[in-house]
């Protein structure tokens, strides 16, 4: 069984820019230029900007979501984006920094990113409703395999094997499809 990256799951890029103090207005104008361009690309789901807080932070954080990783990467590698990044470079203290996330990343999104997240109770209910049947099924599979192969498994090895299979299935199979299926409910 092989697992490949599912390009059908939503993807997010989190971009950080440390802007020189003397050109913040120019940078804000640049944001007003790049945002509509990113929105014109297929699969664009939204953009959020977290402005620096005087005396606390110095960076702008731009969060852009696309419906698939493929569409996000199309935007990130586009000539439009490259030209606009080249244009903004003189305003930045350091280079454009970004990281891309996809799939179950709402589990790992830092609170300071200010991305729109489902309510905690919906995350709990959705995660539990996916994990519970997987734990039952994977535990039964591990028991069957161990019995069929006449391999005695201790409790720790059984739990290790079961949790590995559950997490593997959650990340690559279940959650990308499940989140797409319940997306409206999850974010309502």
PDB file of C-alpha atoms in Angstrom:
ATOM      1  CA  UNK A   1       0.000   0.000   0.000  1.00  0.00           C
ATOM      2  CA  UNK A   2       1.459   3.379  -0.980  1.00  0.00           C
ATOM      3  CA  UNK A   3       0.363   6.753   0.240  1.00  0.00           C
ATOM      4  CA  UNK A   4       0.860   9.886  -1.780  1.00  0.00           C
ATOM      5  CA  UNK A   5       0.193  13.461  -0.832  1.00  0.00           C
ATOM      6  CA  UNK A   6      -3.493  14.113  -1.426  1.00  0.00           C
ATOM      7  CA  UNK A   7      -3.707  17.192  -3.614  1.00  0.00           C
ATOM      8  CA  UNK A   8      -7.457  17.389  -3.006  1.00  0.00           C
ATOM      9  CA  UNK A   9      -7.152  18.712   0.550  1.00  0.00           C
ATOM     10  CA  UNK A  10      -7.200  22.389   1.421  1.00  0.00           C
ATOM     11  CA  UNK A  11      -3.840  24.109   1.692  1.00  0.00           C
ATOM     12  CA  UNK A  12      -2.678  27.242   3.463  1.00  0.00           C
ATOM     13  CA  UNK A  13       0.401  29.385   3.080  1.00  0.00           C
ATOM     14  CA  UNK A  14       1.510  31.534   6.013  1.00  0.00           C
ATOM     15  CA  UNK A  15       3.786  34.388   4.906  1.00  0.00           C
ATOM     16  CA  UNK A  16       5.805  36.631   7.236  1.00  0.00           C
ATOM     17  CA  UNK A  17       7.164  40.026   6.242  1.00  0.00           C
ATOM     18  CA  UNK A  18       9.279  42.259   8.470  1.00  0.00           C
ATOM     19  CA  UNK A  19       8.716  45.668   6.836  1.00  0.00           C
ATOM     20  CA  UNK A  20      11.013  48.672   7.186  1.00  0.00           C
ATOM     21  CA  UNK A  21       9.404  51.388   9.333  1.00  0.00           C
ATOM     22  CA  UNK A  22       9.822  54.130   6.698  1.00  0.00           C
ATOM     23  CA  UNK A  23       7.864  52.271   3.969  1.00  0.00           C
ATOM     24  CA  UNK A  24       4.876  50.779   5.798  1.00  0.00           C
ATOM     25  CA  UNK A  25       2.400  52.832   3.724  1.00  0.00           C
ATOM     26  CA  UNK A  26       4.082  51.614   0.520  1.00  0.00           C
ATOM     27  CA  UNK A  27       3.861  48.051   1.827  1.00  0.00           C
ATOM     28  CA  UNK A  28       0.148  48.467   2.615  1.00  0.00           C
ATOM     29  CA  UNK A  29      -0.381  49.698  -0.976  1.00  0.00           C
ATOM     30  CA  UNK A  30       1.493  46.627  -2.210  1.00  0.00           C
ATOM     31  CA  UNK A  31      -0.842  44.393  -0.150  1.00  0.00           C
ATOM     32  CA  UNK A  32      -3.801  46.059  -1.871  1.00  0.00           C
ATOM     33  CA  UNK A  33      -2.179  45.117  -5.180  1.00  0.00           C
ATOM     34  CA  UNK A  34      -1.227  41.489  -4.479  1.00  0.00           C
ATOM     35  CA  UNK A  35      -4.413  40.370  -2.692  1.00  0.00           C
ATOM     36  CA  UNK A  36      -6.750  40.777  -5.704  1.00  0.00           C
ATOM     37  CA  UNK A  37      -4.185  39.017  -7.900  1.00  0.00           C
ATOM     38  CA  UNK A  38      -4.057  36.010  -5.545  1.00  0.00           C
ATOM     39  CA  UNK A  39      -7.868  35.951  -5.437  1.00  0.00           C
ATOM     40  CA  UNK A  40      -7.958  35.635  -9.230  1.00  0.00           C
ATOM     41  CA  UNK A  41      -6.215  32.242  -9.119  1.00  0.00           C
ATOM     42  CA  UNK A  42      -8.305  29.038  -9.225  1.00  0.00           C
ATOM     43  CA  UNK A  43      -9.253  27.572  -5.873  1.00  0.00           C
ATOM     44  CA  UNK A  44      -8.610  30.698  -3.784  1.00  0.00           C
ATOM     45  CA  UNK A  45     -10.617  30.420  -0.535  1.00  0.00           C
ATOM     46  CA  UNK A  46      -9.584  33.525   1.364  1.00  0.00           C
ATOM     47  CA  UNK A  47      -6.865  35.730   2.741  1.00  0.00           C
ATOM     48  CA  UNK A  48      -6.254  37.145   6.215  1.00  0.00           C
ATOM     49  CA  UNK A  49      -3.701  39.731   7.230  1.00  0.00           C
ATOM     50  CA  UNK A  50      -2.376  40.096  10.750  1.00  0.00           C
ATOM     51  CA  UNK A  51      -0.818  43.545  11.133  1.00  0.00           C
ATOM     52  CA  UNK A  52       2.068  44.155  13.511  1.00  0.00           C
ATOM     53  CA  UNK A  53       1.114  45.349  16.980  1.00  0.00           C
ATOM     54  CA  UNK A  54       3.035  48.463  18.028  1.00  0.00           C
ATOM     55  CA  UNK A  55       5.488  47.637  20.763  1.00  0.00           C
ATOM     56  CA  UNK A  56       4.811  43.897  20.546  1.00  0.00           C
ATOM     57  CA  UNK A  57       5.458  42.569  17.018  1.00  0.00           C
ATOM     58  CA  UNK A  58       7.204  43.802  13.882  1.00  0.00           C
ATOM     59  CA  UNK A  59       5.960  41.398  11.237  1.00  0.00           C
ATOM     60  CA  UNK A  60       2.966  41.263   8.958  1.00  0.00           C
ATOM     61  CA  UNK A  61       1.504  37.768   8.661  1.00  0.00           C
ATOM     62  CA  UNK A  62      -0.456  36.947   5.519  1.00  0.00           C
ATOM     63  CA  UNK A  63      -2.518  33.741   5.502  1.00  0.00           C
ATOM     64  CA  UNK A  64      -3.820  32.553   2.125  1.00  0.00           C
ATOM     65  CA  UNK A  65      -6.008  29.464   1.727  1.00  0.00           C
ATOM     66  CA  UNK A  66      -6.640  27.437  -1.428  1.00  0.00           C
ATOM     67  CA  UNK A  67      -8.898  24.453  -2.039  1.00  0.00           C
ATOM     68  CA  UNK A  68      -5.986  22.169  -2.994  1.00  0.00           C
ATOM     69  CA  UNK A  69      -2.246  22.102  -2.509  1.00  0.00           C
ATOM     70  CA  UNK A  70      -1.859  22.011  -6.296  1.00  0.00           C
ATOM     71  CA  UNK A  71      -3.784  25.291  -6.707  1.00  0.00           C
ATOM     72  CA  UNK A  72      -1.823  26.896  -3.877  1.00  0.00           C
ATOM     73  CA  UNK A  73       1.485  25.900  -5.455  1.00  0.00           C
ATOM     74  CA  UNK A  74       0.286  27.221  -8.819  1.00  0.00           C
ATOM     75  CA  UNK A  75      -0.165  30.631  -7.148  1.00  0.00           C
ATOM     76  CA  UNK A  76       3.106  30.426  -5.194  1.00  0.00           C
ATOM     77  CA  UNK A  77       5.128  29.557  -8.322  1.00  0.00           C
ATOM     78  CA  UNK A  78       3.295  31.977 -10.621  1.00  0.00           C
ATOM     79  CA  UNK A  79       4.994  34.752 -12.553  1.00  0.00           C
ATOM     80  CA  UNK A  80       2.481  37.203 -11.052  1.00  0.00           C
ATOM     81  CA  UNK A  81       3.581  36.372  -7.510  1.00  0.00           C
ATOM     82  CA  UNK A  82       7.286  36.344  -8.416  1.00  0.00           C
ATOM     83  CA  UNK A  83       6.995  39.822  -9.964  1.00  0.00           C
ATOM     84  CA  UNK A  84       5.102  41.191  -6.971  1.00  0.00           C
ATOM     85  CA  UNK A  85       7.600  39.668  -4.513  1.00  0.00           C
ATOM     86  CA  UNK A  86      10.419  41.259  -6.504  1.00  0.00           C
ATOM     87  CA  UNK A  87       8.574  44.580  -6.245  1.00  0.00           C
ATOM     88  CA  UNK A  88       8.184  44.338  -2.434  1.00  0.00           C
ATOM     89  CA  UNK A  89      11.779  43.270  -1.670  1.00  0.00           C
ATOM     90  CA  UNK A  90      13.061  46.853  -1.116  1.00  0.00           C
ATOM     91  CA  UNK A  91      10.425  47.323   1.624  1.00  0.00           C
ATOM     92  CA  UNK A  92      11.482  44.230   3.594  1.00  0.00           C
ATOM     93  CA  UNK A  93      14.099  43.983   6.325  1.00  0.00           C
ATOM     94  CA  UNK A  94      14.639  40.323   5.417  1.00  0.00           C
ATOM     95  CA  UNK A  95      13.505  38.018   2.609  1.00  0.00           C
ATOM     96  CA  UNK A  96       9.946  36.811   2.078  1.00  0.00           C
ATOM     97  CA  UNK A  97       9.396  33.873   4.496  1.00  0.00           C
ATOM     98  CA  UNK A  98       6.584  31.361   4.152  1.00  0.00           C
ATOM     99  CA  UNK A  99       5.475  27.843   4.938  1.00  0.00           C
ATOM    100  CA  UNK A 100       2.733  25.743   3.394  1.00  0.00           C
ATOM    101  CA  UNK A 101       0.346  23.545   5.361  1.00  0.00           C
ATOM    102  CA  UNK A 102      -2.395  21.176   4.254  1.00  0.00           C
ATOM    103  CA  UNK A 103      -4.861  18.578   5.458  1.00  0.00           C
ATOM    104  CA  UNK A 104      -5.105  18.178   9.241  1.00  0.00           C
ATOM    105  CA  UNK A 105      -3.088  21.289   9.840  1.00  0.00           C
ATOM    106  CA  UNK A 106      -5.838  22.910  11.889  1.00  0.00           C
ATOM    107  CA  UNK A 107      -4.473  20.690  14.679  1.00  0.00           C
ATOM    108  CA  UNK A 108      -1.123  22.443  14.401  1.00  0.00           C
ATOM    109  CA  UNK A 109      -2.038  26.026  13.479  1.00  0.00           C
ATOM    110  CA  UNK A 110      -0.545  28.397  16.024  1.00  0.00           C
ATOM    111  CA  UNK A 111      -3.059  30.685  17.736  1.00  0.00           C
ATOM    112  CA  UNK A 112      -1.060  33.760  16.734  1.00  0.00           C
ATOM    113  CA  UNK A 113      -1.704  32.929  13.058  1.00  0.00           C
ATOM    114  CA  UNK A 114      -5.325  34.131  13.548  1.00  0.00           C
ATOM    115  CA  UNK A 115      -6.591  31.704  10.894  1.00  0.00           C
ATOM    116  CA  UNK A 116     -10.312  30.932  10.977  1.00  0.00           C
ATOM    117  CA  UNK A 117     -10.666  27.639  12.808  1.00  0.00           C
ATOM    118  CA  UNK A 118     -13.678  25.498  13.597  1.00  0.00           C
ATOM    119  CA  UNK A 119     -14.977  25.724  17.148  1.00  0.00           C
ATOM    120  CA  UNK A 120     -13.201  23.413  19.590  1.00  0.00           C
ATOM    121  CA  UNK A 121     -16.276  21.266  20.214  1.00  0.00           C
ATOM    122  CA  UNK A 122     -16.673  20.635  16.473  1.00  0.00           C
ATOM    123  CA  UNK A 123     -12.974  19.730  16.190  1.00  0.00           C
ATOM    124  CA  UNK A 124     -13.376  17.367  19.150  1.00  0.00           C
ATOM    125  CA  UNK A 125     -16.531  15.728  17.805  1.00  0.00           C
ATOM    126  CA  UNK A 126     -15.148  15.344  14.303  1.00  0.00           C
ATOM    127  CA  UNK A 127     -11.783  13.974  15.453  1.00  0.00           C
ATOM    128  CA  UNK A 128     -13.337  11.564  17.938  1.00  0.00           C
ATOM    129  CA  UNK A 129     -15.916  10.335  15.407  1.00  0.00           C
ATOM    130  CA  UNK A 130     -13.079   9.540  12.990  1.00  0.00           C
ATOM    131  CA  UNK A 131     -10.617   8.062  15.494  1.00  0.00           C
ATOM    132  CA  UNK A 132     -13.014   5.788  17.421  1.00  0.00           C
ATOM    133  CA  UNK A 133     -13.961   3.517  14.488  1.00  0.00           C
ATOM    134  CA  UNK A 134     -10.380   3.548  13.223  1.00  0.00           C
ATOM    135  CA  UNK A 135      -9.022   2.404  16.597  1.00  0.00           C
ATOM    136  CA  UNK A 136     -11.560  -0.439  16.680  1.00  0.00           C
ATOM    137  CA  UNK A 137     -10.805  -1.477  13.101  1.00  0.00           C
ATOM    138  CA  UNK A 138      -7.011  -1.175  13.305  1.00  0.00           C
ATOM    139  CA  UNK A 139      -6.917  -2.986  16.639  1.00  0.00           C
ATOM    140  CA  UNK A 140      -8.878  -5.855  15.089  1.00  0.00           C
ATOM    141  CA  UNK A 141      -6.535  -5.885  12.060  1.00  0.00           C
ATOM    142  CA  UNK A 142      -3.441  -5.999  14.302  1.00  0.00           C
ATOM    143  CA  UNK A 143      -4.985  -8.827  16.382  1.00  0.00           C
ATOM    144  CA  UNK A 144      -5.882 -10.787  13.232  1.00  0.00           C
ATOM    145  CA  UNK A 145      -2.410 -10.303  11.684  1.00  0.00           C
ATOM    146  CA  UNK A 146      -0.634 -11.282  14.908  1.00  0.00           C
ATOM    147  CA  UNK A 147      -2.839 -14.360  15.347  1.00  0.00           C
ATOM    148  CA  UNK A 148      -2.519 -15.391  11.674  1.00  0.00           C
ATOM    149  CA  UNK A 149       1.276 -15.032  11.777  1.00  0.00           C
ATOM    150  CA  UNK A 150       1.502 -16.639  15.245  1.00  0.00           C
ATOM    151  CA  UNK A 151       3.329 -13.585  16.594  1.00  0.00           C
ATOM    152  CA  UNK A 152       2.675 -12.845  20.253  1.00  0.00           C
ATOM    153  CA  UNK A 153       2.278  -9.089  20.674  1.00  0.00           C
ATOM    154  CA  UNK A 154       2.704  -7.425  24.017  1.00  0.00           C
ATOM    155  CA  UNK A 155       0.374  -4.610  25.012  1.00  0.00           C
ATOM    156  CA  UNK A 156       2.898  -1.866  24.168  1.00  0.00           C
ATOM    157  CA  UNK A 157       3.655  -3.235  20.683  1.00  0.00           C
ATOM    158  CA  UNK A 158      -0.041  -3.640  19.937  1.00  0.00           C
ATOM    159  CA  UNK A 159      -0.771  -0.052  21.034  1.00  0.00           C
ATOM    160  CA  UNK A 160       2.257   1.226  19.066  1.00  0.00           C
ATOM    161  CA  UNK A 161       1.127  -0.564  15.894  1.00  0.00           C
ATOM    162  CA  UNK A 162      -2.510   0.461  16.295  1.00  0.00           C
ATOM    163  CA  UNK A 163      -1.776   4.131  16.931  1.00  0.00           C
ATOM    164  CA  UNK A 164       0.659   4.268  14.005  1.00  0.00           C
ATOM    165  CA  UNK A 165      -1.969   2.849  11.630  1.00  0.00           C
ATOM    166  CA  UNK A 166      -4.676   5.147  13.010  1.00  0.00           C
ATOM    167  CA  UNK A 167      -2.547   8.275  12.563  1.00  0.00           C
ATOM    168  CA  UNK A 168      -1.464   7.136   9.081  1.00  0.00           C
ATOM    169  CA  UNK A 169      -5.087   6.621   8.065  1.00  0.00           C
ATOM    170  CA  UNK A 170      -6.207   9.903   9.672  1.00  0.00           C
ATOM    171  CA  UNK A 171      -3.596  12.040   7.905  1.00  0.00           C
ATOM    172  CA  UNK A 172      -3.608  10.450   4.452  1.00  0.00           C
ATOM    173  CA  UNK A 173      -7.036   8.875   4.005  1.00  0.00           C
ATOM    174  CA  UNK A 174      -9.768   9.863   6.433  1.00  0.00           C
ATOM    175  CA  UNK A 175      -9.399  13.539   7.366  1.00  0.00           C
ATOM    176  CA  UNK A 176      -8.766  14.993   3.890  1.00  0.00           C
ATOM    177  CA  UNK A 177     -12.058  13.464   2.738  1.00  0.00           C
ATOM    178  CA  UNK A 178     -13.959  13.876   6.000  1.00  0.00           C
ATOM    179  CA  UNK A 179     -13.153  17.592   6.349  1.00  0.00           C
ATOM    180  CA  UNK A 180     -14.259  18.154   2.755  1.00  0.00           C
ATOM    181  CA  UNK A 181     -17.502  16.249   3.419  1.00  0.00           C
ATOM    182  CA  UNK A 182     -18.435  18.229   6.561  1.00  0.00           C
ATOM    183  CA  UNK A 183     -16.790  21.563   5.655  1.00  0.00           C
ATOM    184  CA  UNK A 184     -20.035  23.596   5.750  1.00  0.00           C
ATOM    185  CA  UNK A 185     -21.010  22.238   9.164  1.00  0.00           C
ATOM    186  CA  UNK A 186     -17.468  22.530  10.499  1.00  0.00           C
ATOM    187  CA  UNK A 187     -17.194  26.257   9.689  1.00  0.00           C
ATOM    188  CA  UNK A 188     -20.835  27.243  10.308  1.00  0.00           C
TER     189      UNK A 188
END
